[in-house]
Amino acid sequence: MLTSTEIERWMYEAIKEANRAMYSKEVPIGCVIIYNNQIIGRGYNQVEGLQDPTAHAEMIAITSASNTIKSRRLNGATIFVTKEPCAMCAGAIVNSRIDNIIFGAYDNEAGSCSSIYQLCKEPRFNHQVKSIHGGILSDECEFLLKDFFKKQRDIN
């Protein structure tokens, strides 16, 4: 069980990844995966740079974590992401057997862990995420997104 201090610490690491995305002119979403109180995977959105619609922060962090521990199963891990995962990422989280999701900003348009769908706790799947907590450091996470899209509108 993580303390509130640990949760904030790891969410700030995800925010650092979101800033990397922003500086790369990507939608600022960042992610870290924690196992045994260590970061085993990091990722930030790279959809535009890689021209890959699957290059979401969560997907990159899951690949990184799996490579780190040399296993496709991330049992016991917690994923921290600055925005609620979409359906694709929620599916990857379930398939990788991640136990816990902690996210910042809710996504009322595509959120698939709480807002619109609840894919990560779908009882018909052979694995469900044990716990989901949203709204962690949501002001900071939402600011990054709003600021990014405001700047995009100002450019165009």
JSON list of N, CA and C in Angstrom, two decimals, residues 30-110:
[
{"chain": "A", "resi": 30, "resn": "GLY", "atom": "N", "xyz": [2.14, 11.75, -19.61]},
{"chain": "A", "resi": 30, "resn": "GLY", "atom": "CA", "xyz": [3.30, 10.99, -19.17]},
{"chain": "A", "resi": 30, "resn": "GLY", "atom": "C", "xyz": [2.90, 9.85, -18.26]},
{"chain": "A", "resi": 31, "resn": "CYS", "atom": "N", "xyz": [3.82, 8.90, -18.12]},
{"chain": "A", "resi": 31, "resn": "CYS", "atom": "CA", "xyz": [3.50, 7.68, -17.39]},
{"chain": "A", "resi": 31, "resn": "CYS", "atom": "C", "xyz": [4.77, 7.07, -16.79]},
{"chain": "A", "resi": 32, "resn": "VAL", "atom": "N", "xyz": [4.62, 6.50, -15.60]},
{"chain": "A", "resi": 32, "resn": "VAL", "atom": "CA", "xyz": [5.67, 5.67, -15.02]},
{"chain": "A", "resi": 32, "resn": "VAL", "atom": "C", "xyz": [5.02, 4.43, -14.44]},
{"chain": "A", "resi": 33, "resn": "ILE", "atom": "N", "xyz": [5.78, 3.35, -14.42]},
{"chain": "A", "resi": 33, "resn": "ILE", "atom": "CA", "xyz": [5.31, 2.11, -13.81]},
{"chain": "A", "resi": 33, "resn": "ILE", "atom": "C", "xyz": [6.26, 1.76, -12.68]},
{"chain": "A", "resi": 34, "resn": "ILE", "atom": "N", "xyz": [5.67, 1.50, -11.52]},
{"chain": "A", "resi": 34, "resn": "ILE", "atom": "CA", "xyz": [6.42, 1.26, -10.29]},
{"chain": "A", "resi": 34, "resn": "ILE", "atom": "C", "xyz": [6.27, -0.20, -9.87]},
{"chain": "A", "resi": 35, "resn": "TYR", "atom": "N", "xyz": [7.37, -0.79, -9.47]},
{"chain": "A", "resi": 35, "resn": "TYR", "atom": "CA", "xyz": [7.37, -2.14, -8.92]},
{"chain": "A", "resi": 35, "resn": "TYR", "atom": "C", "xyz": [8.43, -2.18, -7.83]},
{"chain": "A", "resi": 36, "resn": "ASN", "atom": "N", "xyz": [8.07, -2.67, -6.66]},
{"chain": "A", "resi": 36, "resn": "ASN", "atom": "CA", "xyz": [8.99, -2.71, -5.51]},
{"chain": "A", "resi": 36, "resn": "ASN", "atom": "C", "xyz": [9.63, -1.36, -5.26]},
{"chain": "A", "resi": 37, "resn": "ASN", "atom": "N", "xyz": [8.80, -0.32, -5.31]},
{"chain": "A", "resi": 37, "resn": "ASN", "atom": "CA", "xyz": [9.22, 1.05, -5.00]},
{"chain": "A", "resi": 37, "resn": "ASN", "atom": "C", "xyz": [10.31, 1.58, -5.94]},
{"chain": "A", "resi": 38, "resn": "GLN", "atom": "N", "xyz": [10.33, 1.07, -7.17]},
{"chain": "A", "resi": 38, "resn": "GLN", "atom": "CA", "xyz": [11.27, 1.55, -8.18]},
{"chain": "A", "resi": 38, "resn": "GLN", "atom": "C", "xyz": [10.55, 1.74, -9.50]},
{"chain": "A", "resi": 39, "resn": "ILE", "atom": "N", "xyz": [11.02, 2.70, -10.27]},
{"chain": "A", "resi": 39, "resn": "ILE", "atom": "CA", "xyz": [10.48, 2.88, -11.61]},
{"chain": "A", "resi": 39, "resn": "ILE", "atom": "C", "xyz": [11.08, 1.80, -12.51]},
{"chain": "A", "resi": 40, "resn": "ILE", "atom": "N", "xyz": [10.19, 1.02, -13.12]},
{"chain": "A", "resi": 40, "resn": "ILE", "atom": "CA", "xyz": [10.66, 0.00, -14.05]},
{"chain": "A", "resi": 40, "resn": "ILE", "atom": "C", "xyz": [10.31, 0.35, -15.50]},
{"chain": "A", "resi": 41, "resn": "GLY", "atom": "N", "xyz": [9.45, 1.36, -15.68]},
{"chain": "A", "resi": 41, "resn": "GLY", "atom": "CA", "xyz": [9.08, 1.78, -17.02]},
{"chain": "A", "resi": 41, "resn": "GLY", "atom": "C", "xyz": [8.68, 3.23, -17.04]},
{"chain": "A", "resi": 42, "resn": "ARG", "atom": "N", "xyz": [9.04, 3.91, -18.11]},
{"chain": "A", "resi": 42, "resn": "ARG", "atom": "CA", "xyz": [8.68, 5.32, -18.32]},
{"chain": "A", "resi": 42, "resn": "ARG", "atom": "C", "xyz": [8.16, 5.47, -19.74]},
{"chain": "A", "resi": 43, "resn": "GLY", "atom": "N", "xyz": [7.29, 6.45, -19.91]},
{"chain": "A", "resi": 43, "resn": "GLY", "atom": "CA", "xyz": [6.83, 6.73, -21.26]},
{"chain": "A", "resi": 43, "resn": "GLY", "atom": "C", "xyz": [6.14, 8.07, -21.34]},
{"chain": "A", "resi": 44, "resn": "TYR", "atom": "N", "xyz": [6.17, 8.65, -22.52]},
{"chain": "A", "resi": 44, "resn": "TYR", "atom": "CA", "xyz": [5.41, 9.85, -22.80]},
{"chain": "A", "resi": 44, "resn": "TYR", "atom": "C", "xyz": [4.89, 9.74, -24.22]},
{"chain": "A", "resi": 45, "resn": "ASN", "atom": "N", "xyz": [3.83, 10.48, -24.50]},
{"chain": "A", "resi": 45, "resn": "ASN", "atom": "CA", "xyz": [3.22, 10.41, -25.83]},
{"chain": "A", "resi": 45, "resn": "ASN", "atom": "C", "xyz": [4.26, 10.69, -26.91]},
{"chain": "A", "resi": 46, "resn": "GLN", "atom": "N", "xyz": [4.26, 9.85, -27.93]},
{"chain": "A", "resi": 46, "resn": "GLN", "atom": "CA", "xyz": [5.16, 10.02, -29.07]},
{"chain": "A", "resi": 46, "resn": "GLN", "atom": "C", "xyz": [4.42, 9.73, -30.38]},
{"chain": "A", "resi": 47, "resn": "VAL", "atom": "N", "xyz": [3.13, 9.96, -30.38]},
{"chain": "A", "resi": 47, "resn": "VAL", "atom": "CA", "xyz": [2.28, 9.66, -31.54]},
{"chain": "A", "resi": 47, "resn": "VAL", "atom": "C", "xyz": [2.74, 10.43, -32.77]},
{"chain": "A", "resi": 48, "resn": "GLU", "atom": "N", "xyz": [2.96, 11.71, -32.63]},
{"chain": "A", "resi": 48, "resn": "GLU", "atom": "CA", "xyz": [3.35, 12.55, -33.78]},
{"chain": "A", "resi": 48, "resn": "GLU", "atom": "C", "xyz": [4.78, 12.25, -34.23]},
{"chain": "A", "resi": 49, "resn": "GLY", "atom": "N", "xyz": [5.69, 12.19, -33.29]},
{"chain": "A", "resi": 49, "resn": "GLY", "atom": "CA", "xyz": [7.09, 11.97, -33.64]},
{"chain": "A", "resi": 49, "resn": "GLY", "atom": "C", "xyz": [7.33, 10.63, -34.31]},
{"chain": "A", "resi": 50, "resn": "LEU", "atom": "N", "xyz": [6.66, 9.60, -33.84]},
{"chain": "A", "resi": 50, "resn": "LEU", "atom": "CA", "xyz": [6.82, 8.27, -34.41]},
{"chain": "A", "resi": 50, "resn": "LEU", "atom": "C", "xyz": [5.81, 7.98, -35.51]},
{"chain": "A", "resi": 51, "resn": "GLN", "atom": "N", "xyz": [4.84, 8.89, -35.67]},
{"chain": "A", "resi": 51, "resn": "GLN", "atom": "CA", "xyz": [3.73, 8.66, -36.61]},
{"chain": "A", "resi": 51, "resn": "GLN", "atom": "C", "xyz": [3.12, 7.28, -36.37]},
{"chain": "A", "resi": 52, "resn": "ASP", "atom": "N", "xyz": [2.80, 7.06, -35.09]},
{"chain": "A", "resi": 52, "resn": "ASP", "atom": "CA", "xyz": [2.28, 5.77, -34.64]},
{"chain": "A", "resi": 52, "resn": "ASP", "atom": "C", "xyz": [1.10, 6.03, -33.71]},
{"chain": "A", "resi": 53, "resn": "PRO", "atom": "N", "xyz": [-0.11, 5.67, -34.12]},
{"chain": "A", "resi": 53, "resn": "PRO", "atom": "CA", "xyz": [-1.27, 5.94, -33.26]},
{"chain": "A", "resi": 53, "resn": "PRO", "atom": "C", "xyz": [-1.28, 5.15, -31.96]},
{"chain": "A", "resi": 54, "resn": "THR", "atom": "N", "xyz": [-0.42, 4.14, -31.84]},
{"chain": "A", "resi": 54, "resn": "THR", "atom": "CA", "xyz": [-0.35, 3.37, -30.60]},
{"chain": "A", "resi": 54, "resn": "THR", "atom": "C", "xyz": [0.73, 3.87, -29.65]},
{"chain": "A", "resi": 55, "resn": "ALA", "atom": "N", "xyz": [1.45, 4.91, -30.01]},
{"chain": "A", "resi": 55, "resn": "ALA", "atom": "CA", "xyz": [2.59, 5.38, -29.20]},
{"chain": "A", "resi": 55, "resn": "ALA", "atom": "C", "xyz": [2.13, 6.29, -28.06]},
{"chain": "A", "resi": 56, "resn": "HIS", "atom": "N", "xyz": [1.15, 5.81, -27.30]},
{"chain": "A", "resi": 56, "resn": "HIS", "atom": "CA", "xyz": [0.69, 6.54, -26.11]},
{"chain": "A", "resi": 56, "resn": "HIS", "atom": "C", "xyz": [1.68, 6.30, -24.97]},
{"chain": "A", "resi": 57, "resn": "ALA", "atom": "N", "xyz": [1.66, 7.20, -24.01]},
{"chain": "A", "resi": 57, "resn": "ALA", "atom": "CA", "xyz": [2.57, 7.12, -22.87]},
{"chain": "A", "resi": 57, "resn": "ALA", "atom": "C", "xyz": [2.50, 5.77, -22.17]},
{"chain": "A", "resi": 58, "resn": "GLU", "atom": "N", "xyz": [1.28, 5.28, -21.96]},
{"chain": "A", "resi": 58, "resn": "GLU", "atom": "CA", "xyz": [1.11, 4.01, -21.25]},
{"chain": "A", "resi": 58, "resn": "GLU", "atom": "C", "xyz": [1.70, 2.85, -22.04]},
{"chain": "A", "resi": 59, "resn": "MET", "atom": "N", "xyz": [1.49, 2.83, -23.35]},
{"chain": "A", "resi": 59, "resn": "MET", "atom": "CA", "xyz": [1.99, 1.73, -24.18]},
{"chain": "A", "resi": 59, "resn": "MET", "atom": "C", "xyz": [3.51, 1.69, -24.15]},
{"chain": "A", "resi": 60, "resn": "ILE", "atom": "N", "xyz": [4.12, 2.86, -24.23]},
{"chain": "A", "resi": 60, "resn": "ILE", "atom": "CA", "xyz": [5.59, 2.93, -24.21]},
{"chain": "A", "resi": 60, "resn": "ILE", "atom": "C", "xyz": [6.12, 2.53, -22.84]},
{"chain": "A", "resi": 61, "resn": "ALA", "atom": "N", "xyz": [5.44, 2.97, -21.77]},
{"chain": "A", "resi": 61, "resn": "ALA", "atom": "CA", "xyz": [5.88, 2.60, -20.41]},
{"chain": "A", "resi": 61, "resn": "ALA", "atom": "C", "xyz": [5.71, 1.10, -20.16]},
{"chain": "A", "resi": 62, "resn": "ILE", "atom": "N", "xyz": [4.64, 0.51, -20.66]},
{"chain": "A", "resi": 62, "resn": "ILE", "atom": "CA", "xyz": [4.44, -0.93, -20.49]},
{"chain": "A", "resi": 62, "resn": "ILE", "atom": "C", "xyz": [5.53, -1.70, -21.21]},
{"chain": "A", "resi": 63, "resn": "THR", "atom": "N", "xyz": [5.85, -1.32, -22.43]},
{"chain": "A", "resi": 63, "resn": "THR", "atom": "CA", "xyz": [6.94, -1.97, -23.17]},
{"chain": "A", "resi": 63, "resn": "THR", "atom": "C", "xyz": [8.26, -1.83, -22.42]},
{"chain": "A", "resi": 64, "resn": "SER", "atom": "N", "xyz": [8.52, -0.63, -21.91]},
{"chain": "A", "resi": 64, "resn": "SER", "atom": "CA", "xyz": [9.74, -0.37, -21.15]},
{"chain": "A", "resi": 64, "resn": "SER", "atom": "C", "xyz": [9.80, -1.25, -19.90]},
{"chain": "A", "resi": 65, "resn": "ALA", "atom": "N", "xyz": [8.70, -1.31, -19.16]},
{"chain": "A", "resi": 65, "resn": "ALA", "atom": "CA", "xyz": [8.66, -2.10, -17.92]},
{"chain": "A", "resi": 65, "resn": "ALA", "atom": "C", "xyz": [8.85, -3.59, -18.22]},
{"chain": "A", "resi": 66, "resn": "SER", "atom": "N", "xyz": [8.17, -4.08, -19.25]},
{"chain": "A", "resi": 66, "resn": "SER", "atom": "CA", "xyz": [8.31, -5.48, -19.62]},
{"chain": "A", "resi": 66, "resn": "SER", "atom": "C", "xyz": [9.74, -5.82, -20.01]},
{"chain": "A", "resi": 67, "resn": "ASN", "atom": "N", "xyz": [10.39, -4.91, -20.72]},
{"chain": "A", "resi": 67, "resn": "ASN", "atom": "CA", "xyz": [11.80, -5.12, -21.08]},
{"chain": "A", "resi": 67, "resn": "ASN", "atom": "C", "xyz": [12.69, -5.09, -19.85]},
{"chain": "A", "resi": 68, "resn": "THR", "atom": "N", "xyz": [12.38, -4.21, -18.90]},
{"chain": "A", "resi": 68, "resn": "THR", "atom": "CA", "xyz": [13.19, -4.10, -17.68]},
{"chain": "A", "resi": 68, "resn": "THR", "atom": "C", "xyz": [13.16, -5.39, -16.87]},
{"chain": "A", "resi": 69, "resn": "ILE", "atom": "N", "xyz": [11.95, -5.93, -16.67]},
{"chain": "A", "resi": 69, "resn": "ILE", "atom": "CA", "xyz": [11.86, -7.14, -15.83]},
{"chain": "A", "resi": 69, "resn": "ILE", "atom": "C", "xyz": [11.84, -8.43, -16.65]},
{"chain": "A", "resi": 70, "resn": "LYS", "atom": "N", "xyz": [11.94, -8.27, -17.98]},
{"chain": "A", "resi": 70, "resn": "LYS", "atom": "CA", "xyz": [12.00, -9.43, -18.88]},
{"chain": "A", "resi": 70, "resn": "LYS", "atom": "C", "xyz": [10.78, -10.34, -18.73]},
{"chain": "A", "resi": 71, "resn": "SER", "atom": "N", "xyz": [9.60, -9.70, -18.66]},
{"chain": "A", "resi": 71, "resn": "SER", "atom": "CA", "xyz": [8.35, -10.44, -18.55]},
{"chain": "A", "resi": 71, "resn": "SER", "atom": "C", "xyz": [7.22, -9.60, -19.11]},
{"chain": "A", "resi": 72, "resn": "ARG", "atom": "N", "xyz": [6.27, -10.25, -19.77]},
{"chain": "A", "resi": 72, "resn": "ARG", "atom": "CA", "xyz": [5.09, -9.54, -20.26]},
{"chain": "A", "resi": 72, "resn": "ARG", "atom": "C", "xyz": [4.07, -9.34, -19.15]},
{"chain": "A", "resi": 73, "resn": "ARG", "atom": "N", "xyz": [4.27, -10.02, -18.04]},
{"chain": "A", "resi": 73, "resn": "ARG", "atom": "CA", "xyz": [3.34, -9.91, -16.91]},
{"chain": "A", "resi": 73, "resn": "ARG", "atom": "C", "xyz": [3.92, -8.98, -15.86]},
{"chain": "A", "resi": 74, "resn": "LEU", "atom": "N", "xyz": [3.17, -7.95, -15.57]},
{"chain": "A", "resi": 74, "resn": "LEU", "atom": "CA", "xyz": [3.62, -6.92, -14.63]},
{"chain": "A", "resi": 74, "resn": "LEU", "atom": "C", "xyz": [2.83, -7.00, -13.32]},
{"chain": "A", "resi": 75, "resn": "ASN", "atom": "N", "xyz": [2.57, -8.23, -12.88]},
{"chain": "A", "resi": 75, "resn": "ASN", "atom": "CA", "xyz": [1.86, -8.43, -11.62]},
{"chain": "A", "resi": 75, "resn": "ASN", "atom": "C", "xyz": [2.57, -7.69, -10.49]},
{"chain": "A", "resi": 76, "resn": "GLY", "atom": "N", "xyz": [1.79, -7.03, -9.65]},
{"chain": "A", "resi": 76, "resn": "GLY", "atom": "CA", "xyz": [2.35, -6.31, -8.51]},
{"chain": "A", "resi": 76, "resn": "GLY", "atom": "C", "xyz": [2.76, -4.88, -8.84]},
{"chain": "A", "resi": 77, "resn": "ALA", "atom": "N", "xyz": [2.65, -4.48, -10.10]},
{"chain": "A", "resi": 77, "resn": "ALA", "atom": "CA", "xyz": [3.06, -3.14, -10.51]},
{"chain": "A", "resi": 77, "resn": "ALA", "atom": "C", "xyz": [1.90, -2.15, -10.40]},
{"chain": "A", "resi": 78, "resn": "THR", "atom": "N", "xyz": [2.28, -0.89, -10.29]},
{"chain": "A", "resi": 78, "resn": "THR", "atom": "CA", "xyz": [1.32, 0.22, -10.29]},
{"chain": "A", "resi": 78, "resn": "THR", "atom": "C", "xyz": [1.71, 1.17, -11.41]},
{"chain": "A", "resi": 79, "resn": "ILE", "atom": "N", "xyz": [0.72, 1.56, -12.21]},
{"chain": "A", "resi": 79, "resn": "ILE", "atom": "CA", "xyz": [0.94, 2.51, -13.29]},
{"chain": "A", "resi": 79, "resn": "ILE", "atom": "C", "xyz": [0.42, 3.87, -12.86]},
{"chain": "A", "resi": 80, "resn": "PHE", "atom": "N", "xyz": [1.25, 4.89, -13.07]},
{"chain": "A", "resi": 80, "resn": "PHE", "atom": "CA", "xyz": [0.89, 6.29, -12.80]},
{"chain": "A", "resi": 80, "resn": "PHE", "atom": "C", "xyz": [0.86, 7.00, -14.13]},
{"chain": "A", "resi": 81, "resn": "VAL", "atom": "N", "xyz": [-0.27, 7.62, -14.45]},
{"chain": "A", "resi": 81, "resn": "VAL", "atom": "CA", "xyz": [-0.40, 8.31, -15.73]},
{"chain": "A", "resi": 81, "resn": "VAL", "atom": "C", "xyz": [-1.13, 9.63, -15.50]},
{"chain": "A", "resi": 82, "resn": "THR", "atom": "N", "xyz": [-0.73, 10.64, -16.25]},
{"chain": "A", "resi": 82, "resn": "THR", "atom": "CA", "xyz": [-1.27, 11.99, -16.00]},
{"chain": "A", "resi": 82, "resn": "THR", "atom": "C", "xyz": [-2.70, 12.19, -16.50]},
{"chain": "A", "resi": 83, "resn": "LYS", "atom": "N", "xyz": [-3.17, 11.28, -17.36]},
{"chain": "A", "resi": 83, "resn": "LYS", "atom": "CA", "xyz": [-4.54, 11.36, -17.86]},
{"chain": "A", "resi": 83, "resn": "LYS", "atom": "C", "xyz": [-5.14, 9.96, -17.87]},
{"chain": "A", "resi": 84, "resn": "GLU", "atom": "N", "xyz": [-6.41, 9.87, -17.56]},
{"chain": "A", "resi": 84, "resn": "GLU", "atom": "CA", "xyz": [-7.10, 8.58, -17.55]},
{"chain": "A", "resi": 84, "resn": "GLU", "atom": "C", "xyz": [-6.87, 7.83, -18.86]},
{"chain": "A", "resi": 85, "resn": "PRO", "atom": "N", "xyz": [-6.47, 6.57, -18.78]},
{"chain": "A", "resi": 85, "resn": "PRO", "atom": "CA", "xyz": [-6.20, 5.80, -19.99]},
{"chain": "A", "resi": 85, "resn": "PRO", "atom": "C", "xyz": [-7.41, 5.62, -20.91]},
{"chain": "A", "resi": 86, "resn": "CYS", "atom": "N", "xyz": [-7.12, 5.59, -22.21]},
{"chain": "A", "resi": 86, "resn": "CYS", "atom": "CA", "xyz": [-8.13, 5.32, -23.24]},
{"chain": "A", "resi": 86, "resn": "CYS", "atom": "C", "xyz": [-8.39, 3.81, -23.30]},
{"chain": "A", "resi": 87, "resn": "ALA", "atom": "N", "xyz": [-9.27, 3.39, -24.19]},
{"chain": "A", "resi": 87, "resn": "ALA", "atom": "CA", "xyz": [-9.62, 1.97, -24.31]},
{"chain": "A", "resi": 87, "resn": "ALA", "atom": "C", "xyz": [-8.40, 1.13, -24.71]},
{"chain": "A", "resi": 88, "resn": "MET", "atom": "N", "xyz": [-7.60, 1.61, -25.65]},
{"chain": "A", "resi": 88, "resn": "MET", "atom": "CA", "xyz": [-6.42, 0.85, -26.08]},
{"chain": "A", "resi": 88, "resn": "MET", "atom": "C", "xyz": [-5.47, 0.64, -24.90]},
{"chain": "A", "resi": 89, "resn": "CYS", "atom": "N", "xyz": [-5.19, 1.70, -24.19]},
{"chain": "A", "resi": 89, "resn": "CYS", "atom": "CA", "xyz": [-4.25, 1.62, -23.08]},
{"chain": "A", "resi": 89, "resn": "CYS", "atom": "C", "xyz": [-4.82, 0.80, -21.92]},
{"chain": "A", "resi": 90, "resn": "ALA", "atom": "N", "xyz": [-6.13, 0.95, -21.67]},
{"chain": "A", "resi": 90, "resn": "ALA", "atom": "CA", "xyz": [-6.78, 0.15, -20.62]},
{"chain": "A", "resi": 90, "resn": "ALA", "atom": "C", "xyz": [-6.64, -1.33, -20.96]},
{"chain": "A", "resi": 91, "resn": "GLY", "atom": "N", "xyz": [-6.83, -1.68, -22.23]},
{"chain": "A", "resi": 91, "resn": "GLY", "atom": "CA", "xyz": [-6.67, -3.07, -22.64]},
{"chain": "A", "resi": 91, "resn": "GLY", "atom": "C", "xyz": [-5.25, -3.57, -22.42]},
{"chain": "A", "resi": 92, "resn": "ALA", "atom": "N", "xyz": [-4.27, -2.74, -22.73]},
{"chain": "A", "resi": 92, "resn": "ALA", "atom": "CA", "xyz": [-2.87, -3.12, -22.53]},
{"chain": "A", "resi": 92, "resn": "ALA", "atom": "C", "xyz": [-2.56, -3.28, -21.04]},
{"chain": "A", "resi": 93, "resn": "ILE", "atom": "N", "xyz": [-3.15, -2.42, -20.22]},
{"chain": "A", "resi": 93, "resn": "ILE", "atom": "CA", "xyz": [-2.95, -2.52, -18.76]},
{"chain": "A", "resi": 93, "resn": "ILE", "atom": "C", "xyz": [-3.51, -3.84, -18.25]},
{"chain": "A", "resi": 94, "resn": "VAL", "atom": "N", "xyz": [-4.70, -4.19, -18.68]},
{"chain": "A", "resi": 94, "resn": "VAL", "atom": "CA", "xyz": [-5.31, -5.46, -18.28]},
{"chain": "A", "resi": 94, "resn": "VAL", "atom": "C", "xyz": [-4.45, -6.63, -18.77]},
{"chain": "A", "resi": 95, "resn": "ASN", "atom": "N", "xyz": [-4.06, -6.60, -20.04]},
{"chain": "A", "resi": 95, "resn": "ASN", "atom": "CA", "xyz": [-3.28, -7.71, -20.61]},
{"chain": "A", "resi": 95, "resn": "ASN", "atom": "C", "xyz": [-1.91, -7.87, -19.97]},
{"chain": "A", "resi": 96, "resn": "SER", "atom": "N", "xyz": [-1.36, -6.78, -19.47]},
{"chain": "A", "resi": 96, "resn": "SER", "atom": "CA", "xyz": [-0.03, -6.86, -18.84]},
{"chain": "A", "resi": 96, "resn": "SER", "atom": "C", "xyz": [-0.11, -7.23, -17.36]},
{"chain": "A", "resi": 97, "resn": "ARG", "atom": "N", "xyz": [-1.33, -7.34, -16.85]},
{"chain": "A", "resi": 97, "resn": "ARG", "atom": "CA", "xyz": [-1.58, -7.77, -15.46]},
{"chain": "A", "resi": 97, "resn": "ARG", "atom": "C", "xyz": [-1.15, -6.74, -14.41]},
{"chain": "A", "resi": 98, "resn": "ILE", "atom": "N", "xyz": [-1.10, -5.47, -14.78]},
{"chain": "A", "resi": 98, "resn": "ILE", "atom": "CA", "xyz": [-0.78, -4.42, -13.81]},
{"chain": "A", "resi": 98, "resn": "ILE", "atom": "C", "xyz": [-1.88, -4.42, -12.74]},
{"chain": "A", "resi": 99, "resn": "ASP", "atom": "N", "xyz": [-1.48, -4.30, -11.47]},
{"chain": "A", "resi": 99, "resn": "ASP", "atom": "CA", "xyz": [-2.44, -4.39, -10.37]},
{"chain": "A", "resi": 99, "resn": "ASP", "atom": "C", "xyz": [-3.19, -3.09, -10.08]},
{"chain": "A", "resi": 100, "resn": "ASN", "atom": "N", "xyz": [-2.52, -1.95, -10.22]},
{"chain": "A", "resi": 100, "resn": "ASN", "atom": "CA", "xyz": [-3.11, -0.69, -9.77]},
{"chain": "A", "resi": 100, "resn": "ASN", "atom": "C", "xyz": [-2.90, 0.41, -10.80]},
{"chain": "A", "resi": 101, "resn": "ILE", "atom": "N", "xyz": [-3.93, 1.25, -10.93]},
{"chain": "A", "resi": 101, "resn": "ILE", "atom": "CA", "xyz": [-3.85, 2.43, -11.81]},
{"chain": "A", "resi": 101, "resn": "ILE", "atom": "C", "xyz": [-4.06, 3.67, -10.95]},
{"chain": "A", "resi": 102, "resn": "ILE", "atom": "N", "xyz": [-3.18, 4.63, -11.11]},
{"chain": "A", "resi": 102, "resn": "ILE", "atom": "CA", "xyz": [-3.33, 5.93, -10.47]},
{"chain": "A", "resi": 102, "resn": "ILE", "atom": "C", "xyz": [-3.17, 6.97, -11.57]},
{"chain": "A", "resi": 103, "resn": "PHE", "atom": "N", "xyz": [-4.19, 7.80, -11.76]},
{"chain": "A", "resi": 103, "resn": "PHE", "atom": "CA", "xyz": [-4.11, 8.78, -12.83]},
{"chain": "A", "resi": 103, "resn": "PHE", "atom": "C", "xyz": [-4.50, 10.17, -12.32]},
{"chain": "A", "resi": 104, "resn": "GLY", "atom": "N", "xyz": [-4.11, 11.17, -13.11]},
{"chain": "A", "resi": 104, "resn": "GLY", "atom": "CA", "xyz": [-4.37, 12.56, -12.76]},
{"chain": "A", "resi": 104, "resn": "GLY", "atom": "C", "xyz": [-5.70, 13.05, -13.28]},
{"chain": "A", "resi": 105, "resn": "ALA", "atom": "N", "xyz": [-5.73, 13.52, -14.51]},
{"chain": "A", "resi": 105, "resn": "ALA", "atom": "CA", "xyz": [-6.92, 14.14, -15.10]},
{"chain": "A", "resi": 105, "resn": "ALA", "atom": "C", "xyz": [-7.90, 13.07, -15.58]},
{"chain": "A", "resi": 106, "resn": "TYR", "atom": "N", "xyz": [-9.17, 13.30, -15.27]},
{"chain": "A", "resi": 106, "resn": "TYR", "atom": "CA", "xyz": [-10.22, 12.44, -15.83]},
{"chain": "A", "resi": 106, "resn": "TYR", "atom": "C", "xyz": [-10.41, 12.81, -17.30]},
{"chain": "A", "resi": 107, "resn": "ASP", "atom": "N", "xyz": [-10.84, 11.83, -18.10]},
{"chain": "A", "resi": 107, "resn": "ASP", "atom": "CA", "xyz": [-11.08, 12.05, -19.52]},
{"chain": "A", "resi": 107, "resn": "ASP", "atom": "C", "xyz": [-12.54, 11.73, -19.83]},
{"chain": "A", "resi": 108, "resn": "ASN", "atom": "N", "xyz": [-13.35, 12.78, -19.91]},
{"chain": "A", "resi": 108, "resn": "ASN", "atom": "CA", "xyz": [-14.78, 12.60, -20.13]},
{"chain": "A", "resi": 108, "resn": "ASN", "atom": "C", "xyz": [-15.13, 12.33, -21.59]},
{"chain": "A", "resi": 109, "resn": "GLU", "atom": "N", "xyz": [-14.13, 12.27, -22.46]},
{"chain": "A", "resi": 109, "resn": "GLU", "atom": "CA", "xyz": [-14.37, 11.95, -23.87]},
{"chain": "A", "resi": 109, "resn": "GLU", "atom": "C", "xyz": [-13.93, 10.54, -24.24]},
{"chain": "A", "resi": 110, "resn": "ALA", "atom": "N", "xyz": [-12.88, 10.04, -23.61]},
{"chain": "A", "resi": 110, "resn": "ALA", "atom": "CA", "xyz": [-12.38, 8.71, -23.99]},
{"chain": "A", "resi": 110, "resn": "ALA", "atom": "C", "xyz": [-11.90, 7.88, -22.81]}
]
